[in-house]
PDB file of C-alpha atoms in Angstrom:
ATOM      1  CA  UNK A   1      -0.291  -0.029  -0.219  1.00 51.00           C
ATOM      2  CA  UNK A   2       1.667   3.099  -0.771  1.00 51.00           C
ATOM      3  CA  UNK A   3      -0.522   6.239   0.354  1.00 52.00           C
ATOM      4  CA  UNK A   4       0.009   9.082  -1.805  1.00 49.00           C
ATOM      5  CA  UNK A   5      -0.628  11.497   1.004  1.00 55.00           C
ATOM      6  CA  UNK A   6       2.997  11.208   2.236  1.00 66.00           C
ATOM      7  CA  UNK A   7       4.747  10.348  -0.785  1.00 73.00           C
ATOM      8  CA  UNK A   8       5.579  11.990  -4.443  1.00 83.00           C
ATOM      9  CA  UNK A   9       3.877   9.799  -7.416  1.00 88.00           C
ATOM     10  CA  UNK A  10       8.049   9.185  -8.117  1.00 93.00           C
ATOM     11  CA  UNK A  11       8.344   7.851  -4.762  1.00 92.00           C
ATOM     12  CA  UNK A  12       5.398   5.254  -5.887  1.00 91.00           C
ATOM     13  CA  UNK A  13       6.370   4.515  -9.513  1.00 95.00           C
ATOM     14  CA  UNK A  14       9.741   3.426  -7.900  1.00 95.00           C
ATOM     15  CA  UNK A  15       8.179   1.525  -4.538  1.00 94.00           C
ATOM     16  CA  UNK A  16       5.276  -0.346  -8.141  1.00 96.00           C
ATOM     17  CA  UNK A  17       8.946  -0.506  -9.784  1.00 96.00           C
ATOM     18  CA  UNK A  18      10.808  -2.118  -7.660  1.00 97.00           C
ATOM     19  CA  UNK A  19       8.420  -4.664  -6.017  1.00 97.00           C
ATOM     20  CA  UNK A  20       6.996  -6.117  -9.927  1.00 97.00           C
ATOM     21  CA  UNK A  21      10.674  -7.039 -10.339  1.00 97.00           C
ATOM     22  CA  UNK A  22      11.102  -8.241  -6.499  1.00 97.00           C
ATOM     23  CA  UNK A  23       8.499 -10.469  -7.679  1.00 98.00           C
ATOM     24  CA  UNK A  24       9.541 -12.094 -10.377  1.00 98.00           C
ATOM     25  CA  UNK A  25      12.518 -12.110  -9.531  1.00 98.00           C
ATOM     26  CA  UNK A  26      11.097 -14.509  -6.956  1.00 98.00           C
ATOM     27  CA  UNK A  27       8.263 -15.539  -9.448  1.00 98.00           C
ATOM     28  CA  UNK A  28       5.596 -14.793  -8.042  1.00 98.00           C
ATOM     29  CA  UNK A  29       3.399 -14.388 -10.867  1.00 98.00           C
ATOM     30  CA  UNK A  30       0.446 -13.389  -8.586  1.00 98.00           C
ATOM     31  CA  UNK A  31      -0.466  -9.834  -6.807  1.00 98.00           C
ATOM     32  CA  UNK A  32      -2.498  -7.141  -4.956  1.00 97.00           C
ATOM     33  CA  UNK A  33      -1.337  -4.007  -5.246  1.00 96.00           C
ATOM     34  CA  UNK A  34      -3.630  -1.688  -2.987  1.00 93.00           C
ATOM     35  CA  UNK A  35      -4.071   2.025  -4.416  1.00 89.00           C
ATOM     36  CA  UNK A  36      -6.518   3.192  -2.620  1.00 88.00           C
ATOM     37  CA  UNK A  37      -9.758   5.618  -4.145  1.00 87.00           C
ATOM     38  CA  UNK A  38      -8.346   8.691  -3.954  1.00 82.00           C
ATOM     39  CA  UNK A  39     -10.917   9.352  -1.702  1.00 79.00           C
ATOM     40  CA  UNK A  40      -8.329  11.964   0.522  1.00 74.00           C
ATOM     41  CA  UNK A  41      -6.671  13.607  -2.335  1.00 73.00           C
ATOM     42  CA  UNK A  42      -7.150  17.014  -4.457  1.00 70.00           C
ATOM     43  CA  UNK A  43      -9.951  17.536  -5.472  1.00 74.00           C
ATOM     44  CA  UNK A  44     -11.118  13.458  -5.068  1.00 72.00           C
ATOM     45  CA  UNK A  45      -8.486  12.640  -8.246  1.00 80.00           C
ATOM     46  CA  UNK A  46      -7.740   9.258  -8.321  1.00 85.00           C
ATOM     47  CA  UNK A  47      -3.976  10.133  -8.194  1.00 87.00           C
ATOM     48  CA  UNK A  48      -2.250   6.373  -7.750  1.00 90.00           C
ATOM     49  CA  UNK A  49      -5.552   4.616  -8.801  1.00 92.00           C
ATOM     50  CA  UNK A  50      -4.045   5.844 -12.448  1.00 92.00           C
ATOM     51  CA  UNK A  51      -1.323   5.960 -12.287  1.00 95.00           C
ATOM     52  CA  UNK A  52      -0.607   2.640 -11.716  1.00 96.00           C
ATOM     53  CA  UNK A  53      -3.395   1.871 -14.229  1.00 96.00           C
ATOM     54  CA  UNK A  54      -0.890   3.588 -16.568  1.00 97.00           C
ATOM     55  CA  UNK A  55       2.601   1.420 -15.338  1.00 98.00           C
ATOM     56  CA  UNK A  56       1.202  -1.715 -15.683  1.00 98.00           C
ATOM     57  CA  UNK A  57       0.239  -1.510 -18.780  1.00 97.00           C
ATOM     58  CA  UNK A  58       4.045  -0.577 -20.378  1.00 97.00           C
ATOM     59  CA  UNK A  59       4.934  -3.918 -18.691  1.00 97.00           C
ATOM     60  CA  UNK A  60       5.916  -6.280 -21.153  1.00 97.00           C
ATOM     61  CA  UNK A  61       5.892  -9.100 -17.934  1.00 97.00           C
ATOM     62  CA  UNK A  62       1.968  -7.680 -17.097  1.00 98.00           C
ATOM     63  CA  UNK A  63       0.082 -10.710 -18.731  1.00 98.00           C
ATOM     64  CA  UNK A  64      -3.046  -8.860 -17.499  1.00 98.00           C
ATOM     65  CA  UNK A  65      -4.756  -6.997 -14.584  1.00 98.00           C
ATOM     66  CA  UNK A  66      -8.194  -6.826 -13.071  1.00 98.00           C
ATOM     67  CA  UNK A  67      -9.678  -4.157 -10.030  1.00 97.00           C
ATOM     68  CA  UNK A  68     -10.161  -6.599  -7.325  1.00 97.00           C
ATOM     69  CA  UNK A  69     -13.338  -7.363  -6.598  1.00 97.00           C
ATOM     70  CA  UNK A  70     -14.678  -5.523  -3.499  1.00 97.00           C
ATOM     71  CA  UNK A  71     -13.640  -7.937  -0.405  1.00 96.00           C
ATOM     72  CA  UNK A  72     -10.630  -7.554  -2.150  1.00 96.00           C
ATOM     73  CA  UNK A  73     -10.554  -4.054  -1.824  1.00 94.00           C
ATOM     74  CA  UNK A  74     -12.717  -3.506  -5.545  1.00 96.00           C
ATOM     75  CA  UNK A  75     -12.287  -0.316  -7.194  1.00 94.00           C
ATOM     76  CA  UNK A  76      -9.023   0.682  -4.559  1.00 93.00           C
ATOM     77  CA  UNK A  77      -6.912  -1.850  -5.883  1.00 96.00           C
ATOM     78  CA  UNK A  78      -5.954  -4.312  -8.852  1.00 97.00           C
ATOM     79  CA  UNK A  79      -5.090  -7.582  -8.895  1.00 98.00           C
ATOM     80  CA  UNK A  80      -1.851  -8.459 -11.379  1.00 98.00           C
ATOM     81  CA  UNK A  81      -1.087 -11.921 -13.651  1.00 98.00           C
ATOM     82  CA  UNK A  82       2.318 -11.567 -14.063  1.00 98.00           C
ATOM     83  CA  UNK A  83       4.253 -13.754 -16.649  1.00 96.00           C
TER      84      UNK A  83
END
């Protein structure tokens, strides 16, 4: 979980990349990334939600991703399938 009120989007990107790299290194194929719903963001904009989904589309190792079920975070998280 990355709290956007305490770090920049650039810091979040760095953490995201380290996490995905670690998953790939350890042969982890399915992960959940909790980015939040943007409720605490200025103007209610879901900055990290949009950024994480954009970053996922840029990685060739990402086979697919989908919004989580309500019990797993709903629109505040994504389930990711890695190659």
